[in-house]
XYZ file of C-alpha atoms in Angstrom:
345
model
C -52.637 111.528 -41.866
C -55.617 109.397 -40.873
C -56.278 105.678 -40.803
C -57.930 103.386 -43.322
C -60.707 101.426 -41.603
C -62.736 98.481 -42.880
C -66.054 97.360 -41.379
C -66.667 93.650 -42.026
C -70.364 92.896 -41.633
C -71.360 96.497 -42.330
C -74.939 95.640 -43.324
C -75.849 94.070 -39.951
C -77.206 95.775 -36.829
C -73.805 96.072 -35.161
C -71.978 97.009 -38.368
C -74.382 99.900 -38.926
C -73.836 101.037 -35.332
C -70.052 100.880 -35.844
C -70.353 103.235 -38.809
C -72.572 105.628 -36.841
C -70.215 105.643 -33.861
C -67.085 106.176 -35.982
C -68.789 109.249 -37.448
C -70.187 110.490 -34.114
C -66.849 110.271 -32.327
C -64.816 111.761 -35.162
C -62.487 108.777 -35.455
C -59.338 109.837 -37.371
C -60.093 107.892 -40.536
C -59.200 109.117 -44.002
C -61.154 106.277 -45.551
C -63.840 103.880 -44.306
C -64.749 100.782 -46.337
C -68.025 98.909 -45.844
C -67.674 95.160 -46.389
C -70.191 92.322 -46.426
C -70.930 89.145 -48.355
C -71.249 89.074 -52.156
C -75.035 89.237 -52.008
C -74.815 92.716 -50.426
C -72.238 94.049 -52.904
C -73.250 97.430 -54.311
C -75.782 98.142 -51.567
C -75.602 101.717 -50.261
C -75.353 102.451 -46.526
C -74.913 105.635 -44.510
C -71.730 106.830 -42.852
C -72.205 110.241 -41.254
C -73.224 112.604 -44.071
C -71.742 110.254 -46.680
C -73.009 107.189 -48.479
C -70.789 104.112 -48.838
C -71.153 101.356 -51.410
C -70.727 97.911 -49.894
C -67.864 95.818 -51.236
C -67.534 92.035 -51.084
C -65.159 90.903 -48.354
C -64.261 87.669 -50.191
C -62.104 89.415 -52.795
C -61.075 92.546 -50.913
C -57.362 93.326 -50.461
C -56.611 94.304 -46.836
C -52.916 95.032 -47.407
C -53.323 98.818 -47.108
C -56.000 98.750 -44.368
C -54.952 99.687 -40.821
C -57.854 98.344 -38.730
C -60.711 95.971 -39.530
C -63.729 96.151 -37.223
C -65.350 92.751 -37.676
C -68.965 91.854 -36.916
C -69.588 89.073 -39.391
C -70.197 86.069 -37.116
C -67.981 83.489 -35.446
C -67.342 81.110 -38.346
C -66.346 83.942 -40.690
C -64.151 85.521 -38.017
C -62.407 82.214 -37.363
C -61.569 81.843 -41.050
C -60.901 85.431 -42.045
C -59.372 87.171 -39.014
C -55.976 85.400 -39.367
C -55.914 86.090 -43.125
C -56.646 89.774 -42.584
C -54.192 90.006 -39.679
C -51.471 88.471 -41.859
C -51.820 91.495 -44.163
C -50.716 93.742 -41.286
C -54.256 94.893 -40.534
C -55.321 94.784 -36.867
C -58.595 92.893 -36.491
C -60.994 93.854 -33.695
C -63.531 91.034 -33.682
C -66.982 91.231 -32.163
C -67.764 87.485 -32.293
C -66.896 84.761 -29.772
C -64.340 83.184 -32.137
C -61.188 84.597 -30.499
C -62.258 85.607 -26.986
C -60.821 82.579 -25.226
C -57.534 82.356 -27.140
C -54.742 83.025 -24.642
C -52.799 84.962 -27.308
C -55.714 87.297 -28.088
C -56.489 90.111 -25.629
C -60.145 90.461 -24.600
C -60.662 94.162 -23.999
C -63.088 96.577 -22.390
C -61.136 99.869 -22.304
C -62.560 101.041 -18.961
C -61.511 97.732 -17.387
C -58.258 96.372 -18.849
C -56.949 98.712 -21.538
C -53.328 97.923 -20.582
C -53.790 94.331 -21.799
C -54.178 95.589 -25.361
C -50.411 95.422 -26.007
C -50.758 91.655 -26.400
C -52.524 92.191 -29.747
C -49.129 91.967 -31.441
C -49.047 88.190 -30.906
C -51.747 87.565 -33.542
C -52.801 91.066 -34.670
C -56.271 90.237 -33.333
C -58.217 91.807 -30.450
C -61.473 90.338 -29.150
C -64.565 92.246 -28.089
C -66.469 90.554 -25.222
C -70.020 89.266 -25.230
C -72.575 92.076 -24.980
C -73.779 91.078 -21.512
C -70.232 90.753 -20.166
C -69.079 94.153 -21.453
C -71.538 96.181 -19.393
C -71.135 93.847 -16.414
C -67.362 94.234 -16.051
C -67.567 98.023 -16.473
C -69.774 98.095 -13.366
C -67.768 95.479 -11.463
C -64.262 96.904 -11.986
C -64.349 99.755 -9.418
C -66.042 97.557 -6.812
C -63.539 94.733 -7.295
C -60.604 97.140 -6.984
C -61.975 98.567 -3.738
C -63.492 95.589 -1.914
C -62.622 92.451 -3.896
C -65.374 90.292 -5.411
C -65.412 86.678 -4.158
C -68.606 85.444 -5.813
C -71.077 86.699 -8.408
C -74.624 85.615 -9.173
C -75.787 87.233 -12.417
C -79.242 87.045 -13.996
C -79.460 88.670 -17.427
C -82.525 90.107 -19.137
C -81.340 90.336 -22.736
C -83.092 92.105 -25.604
C -83.830 90.386 -28.898
C -81.395 92.617 -30.817
C -78.673 90.395 -29.374
C -79.986 87.775 -31.810
C -79.781 90.080 -34.839
C -82.261 91.727 -37.184
C -84.255 88.533 -37.780
C -84.839 88.179 -34.043
C -86.057 91.786 -33.828
C -88.389 91.198 -36.743
C -89.771 88.096 -35.038
C -90.627 90.009 -31.871
C -92.384 92.668 -33.953
C -94.306 90.133 -36.029
C -95.294 87.997 -33.030
C -96.481 91.046 -31.083
C -98.661 92.109 -34.004
C -99.948 88.534 -34.353
C -101.090 88.516 -30.722
C -103.300 91.558 -31.279
C -104.890 90.298 -34.500
C -105.158 86.737 -33.202
C -102.885 85.247 -35.887
C -101.074 81.956 -35.205
C -97.523 82.220 -33.848
C -94.787 79.830 -34.920
C -91.370 80.556 -33.330
C -88.467 80.627 -35.792
C -85.508 82.473 -34.267
C -86.507 81.494 -30.723
C -87.301 78.151 -29.100
C -90.604 79.460 -27.762
C -92.862 82.437 -28.365
C -91.020 85.650 -27.372
C -93.901 88.160 -27.533
C -95.245 88.847 -24.013
C -92.996 86.070 -22.685
C -89.470 85.453 -21.359
C -87.221 82.578 -22.416
C -84.514 81.213 -20.049
C -82.424 79.981 -22.956
C -79.827 81.867 -25.037
C -77.396 79.969 -27.282
C -76.715 76.214 -27.109
C -77.010 74.001 -24.039
C -73.795 72.536 -22.633
C -73.320 69.206 -20.847
C -73.551 70.758 -17.356
C -76.971 72.283 -18.093
C -75.729 75.834 -18.559
C -76.003 77.555 -21.933
C -73.069 78.942 -23.889
C -74.304 82.476 -23.194
C -74.097 81.822 -19.457
C -70.658 80.250 -19.829
C -69.432 83.321 -21.741
C -70.273 85.585 -18.800
C -68.311 83.302 -16.489
C -65.255 82.824 -18.722
C -64.979 86.411 -19.923
C -65.416 87.973 -16.480
C -62.615 85.782 -15.173
C -60.338 86.580 -18.126
C -60.789 90.356 -17.931
C -61.296 90.934 -14.216
C -59.929 88.127 -12.033
C -59.707 84.347 -12.572
C -60.378 83.691 -8.866
C -63.905 85.168 -8.879
C -66.629 82.516 -8.606
C -69.359 83.271 -11.151
C -72.741 81.733 -11.876
C -75.248 83.053 -14.390
C -78.759 82.576 -15.766
C -79.303 84.224 -19.173
C -82.856 85.128 -20.186
C -84.216 86.558 -23.444
C -86.936 89.173 -22.901
C -89.367 90.915 -25.306
C -87.374 94.152 -25.514
C -85.925 95.395 -28.818
C -82.698 97.047 -27.577
C -80.930 97.115 -24.203
C -79.695 94.404 -21.865
C -80.359 94.461 -18.119
C -78.675 92.464 -15.370
C -79.443 91.688 -11.764
C -76.055 91.354 -10.052
C -75.507 89.849 -6.604
C -71.994 90.126 -5.152
C -70.213 88.632 -2.176
C -67.207 90.830 -1.364
C -63.939 90.283 0.485
C -64.407 93.392 2.606
C -67.353 95.581 3.645
C -68.706 98.128 1.183
C -71.867 100.072 1.944
C -74.369 100.944 -0.804
C -73.456 104.614 -0.327
C -69.744 103.875 -0.777
C -70.514 101.790 -3.857
C -72.548 104.659 -5.316
C -69.640 107.062 -4.815
C -67.167 104.637 -6.409
C -69.366 104.038 -9.425
C -70.094 107.738 -9.930
C -66.365 108.380 -10.280
C -65.735 105.436 -12.612
C -65.403 105.907 -16.392
C -68.318 104.901 -18.596
C -70.854 104.646 -15.750
C -73.880 106.736 -14.828
C -75.528 106.040 -11.479
C -79.286 106.626 -11.364
C -80.346 105.302 -7.981
C -83.182 107.001 -6.175
C -85.324 104.939 -3.847
C -88.561 106.170 -5.332
C -90.908 105.432 -8.226
C -88.931 105.645 -11.466
C -85.632 106.263 -9.685
C -83.792 103.682 -11.796
C -82.957 103.054 -15.472
C -84.652 100.515 -17.740
C -83.527 99.140 -21.133
C -85.964 101.420 -22.968
C -84.239 104.512 -21.567
C -80.694 103.356 -22.278
C -81.250 102.631 -25.989
C -79.040 104.896 -28.078
C -76.883 105.847 -25.078
C -73.188 105.093 -24.554
C -73.151 104.780 -20.776
C -73.533 101.742 -18.577
C -76.260 102.633 -16.070
C -76.302 101.320 -12.503
C -79.356 101.426 -10.237
C -80.893 99.622 -7.228
C -77.624 99.444 -5.256
C -78.414 97.849 -1.903
C -77.064 95.548 0.777
C -77.603 91.793 0.639
C -77.826 90.946 4.324
C -78.031 87.176 3.699
C -74.246 86.904 3.238
C -71.261 88.666 4.739
C -70.326 91.732 2.692
C -73.180 91.235 0.221
C -74.261 93.798 -2.354
C -76.911 93.906 -5.089
C -77.211 96.163 -8.117
C -79.070 96.559 -11.418
C -76.975 97.171 -14.557
C -78.419 98.359 -17.886
C -76.808 99.269 -21.214
C -77.462 99.456 -24.957
C -76.158 96.076 -26.133
C -75.616 97.278 -29.708
C -73.418 100.127 -28.491
C -71.408 99.418 -25.324
C -72.090 95.718 -25.713
C -70.726 95.662 -29.254
C -70.114 98.574 -31.642
C -69.070 101.283 -29.170
C -66.656 99.022 -27.325
C -65.092 97.952 -30.633
C -64.533 101.562 -31.687
C -63.165 102.404 -28.221
C -60.609 99.606 -28.616
C -59.540 101.127 -31.933
C -59.229 104.505 -30.192
C -56.930 102.985 -27.570
C -54.684 101.618 -30.349
C -54.512 105.055 -31.951
C -54.274 107.200 -28.803
C -51.491 105.089 -27.318
C -49.538 105.131 -30.569
C -49.647 101.347 -30.845
C -50.269 101.516 -34.587
C -49.474 104.121 -37.246
C -51.283 104.626 -40.572
C -49.728 102.516 -43.324
C -50.158 105.443 -45.708
C -47.886 107.503 -43.460
C -45.047 105.012 -43.931
C -45.501 105.080 -47.711
C -45.518 108.884 -47.761
């Protein structure tokens, strides 16, 4: 007997990816429900070879649902996740609303799957920020082998991280450049077409943005609280795929060749690292792929035990939808939840 799964925020970019990935991976679901706000009620969306009619989340009864994959924004998650969880439905939330709650596990299955057992405290599991998810997948094997003392991360984040409206703005601005139309930024603080913007999310008192703080806080929570982390987050005119320049200071020596071997053996990672033209992966090539790609692995000789690498992944998949589905798979595969329908039968 399979599970009953609800997708909250099914009409958004990430919600649509969740539906695609559930179908692609053959998740053991007897029923999948697409949920969104009232204004999307009745809209038809694809799920594998089926078509689902969107239902309104506001008046939906979650009492017989096993897992809710939520990608509806932070304010909605803050209000609704506890209500849904109280119905005995495990919530896997993609927003930042629950990531820093000490009673809510923050999970990337390749990194800290064993921490998932703590979901029973609130019946909620948090999915990390898109840029952190791919980062910790690449860092985990290196930290286990050589210990990471300090990280300097520069992100190059695609506009899809800002949602459909942000993608539309990049498209419209790019077209406007070629036809010499005026450009007035709406989703971004400055023009994004043929430009880069060193500003994602709100500014904090110390001068960092919330996006940069997320990388710091989430890396510490999932990997090791003793790691020193600093980050600069930059929005770039790419539709899908986040890239990161990662500089590491390690506790013990690790050569680029040893790092390559470690990463090749690690789950969820593909190493493409040839020291020649095109011997690396870019965001364009990773779009639609599940893997976290690592390239440009090389020594940083300016510090003791220094290492650099380039990390790229599809932010809508591993950074969001794929990781959420993988968390649900861990719950199922480890027998941590059983279908409610099974108990009734």
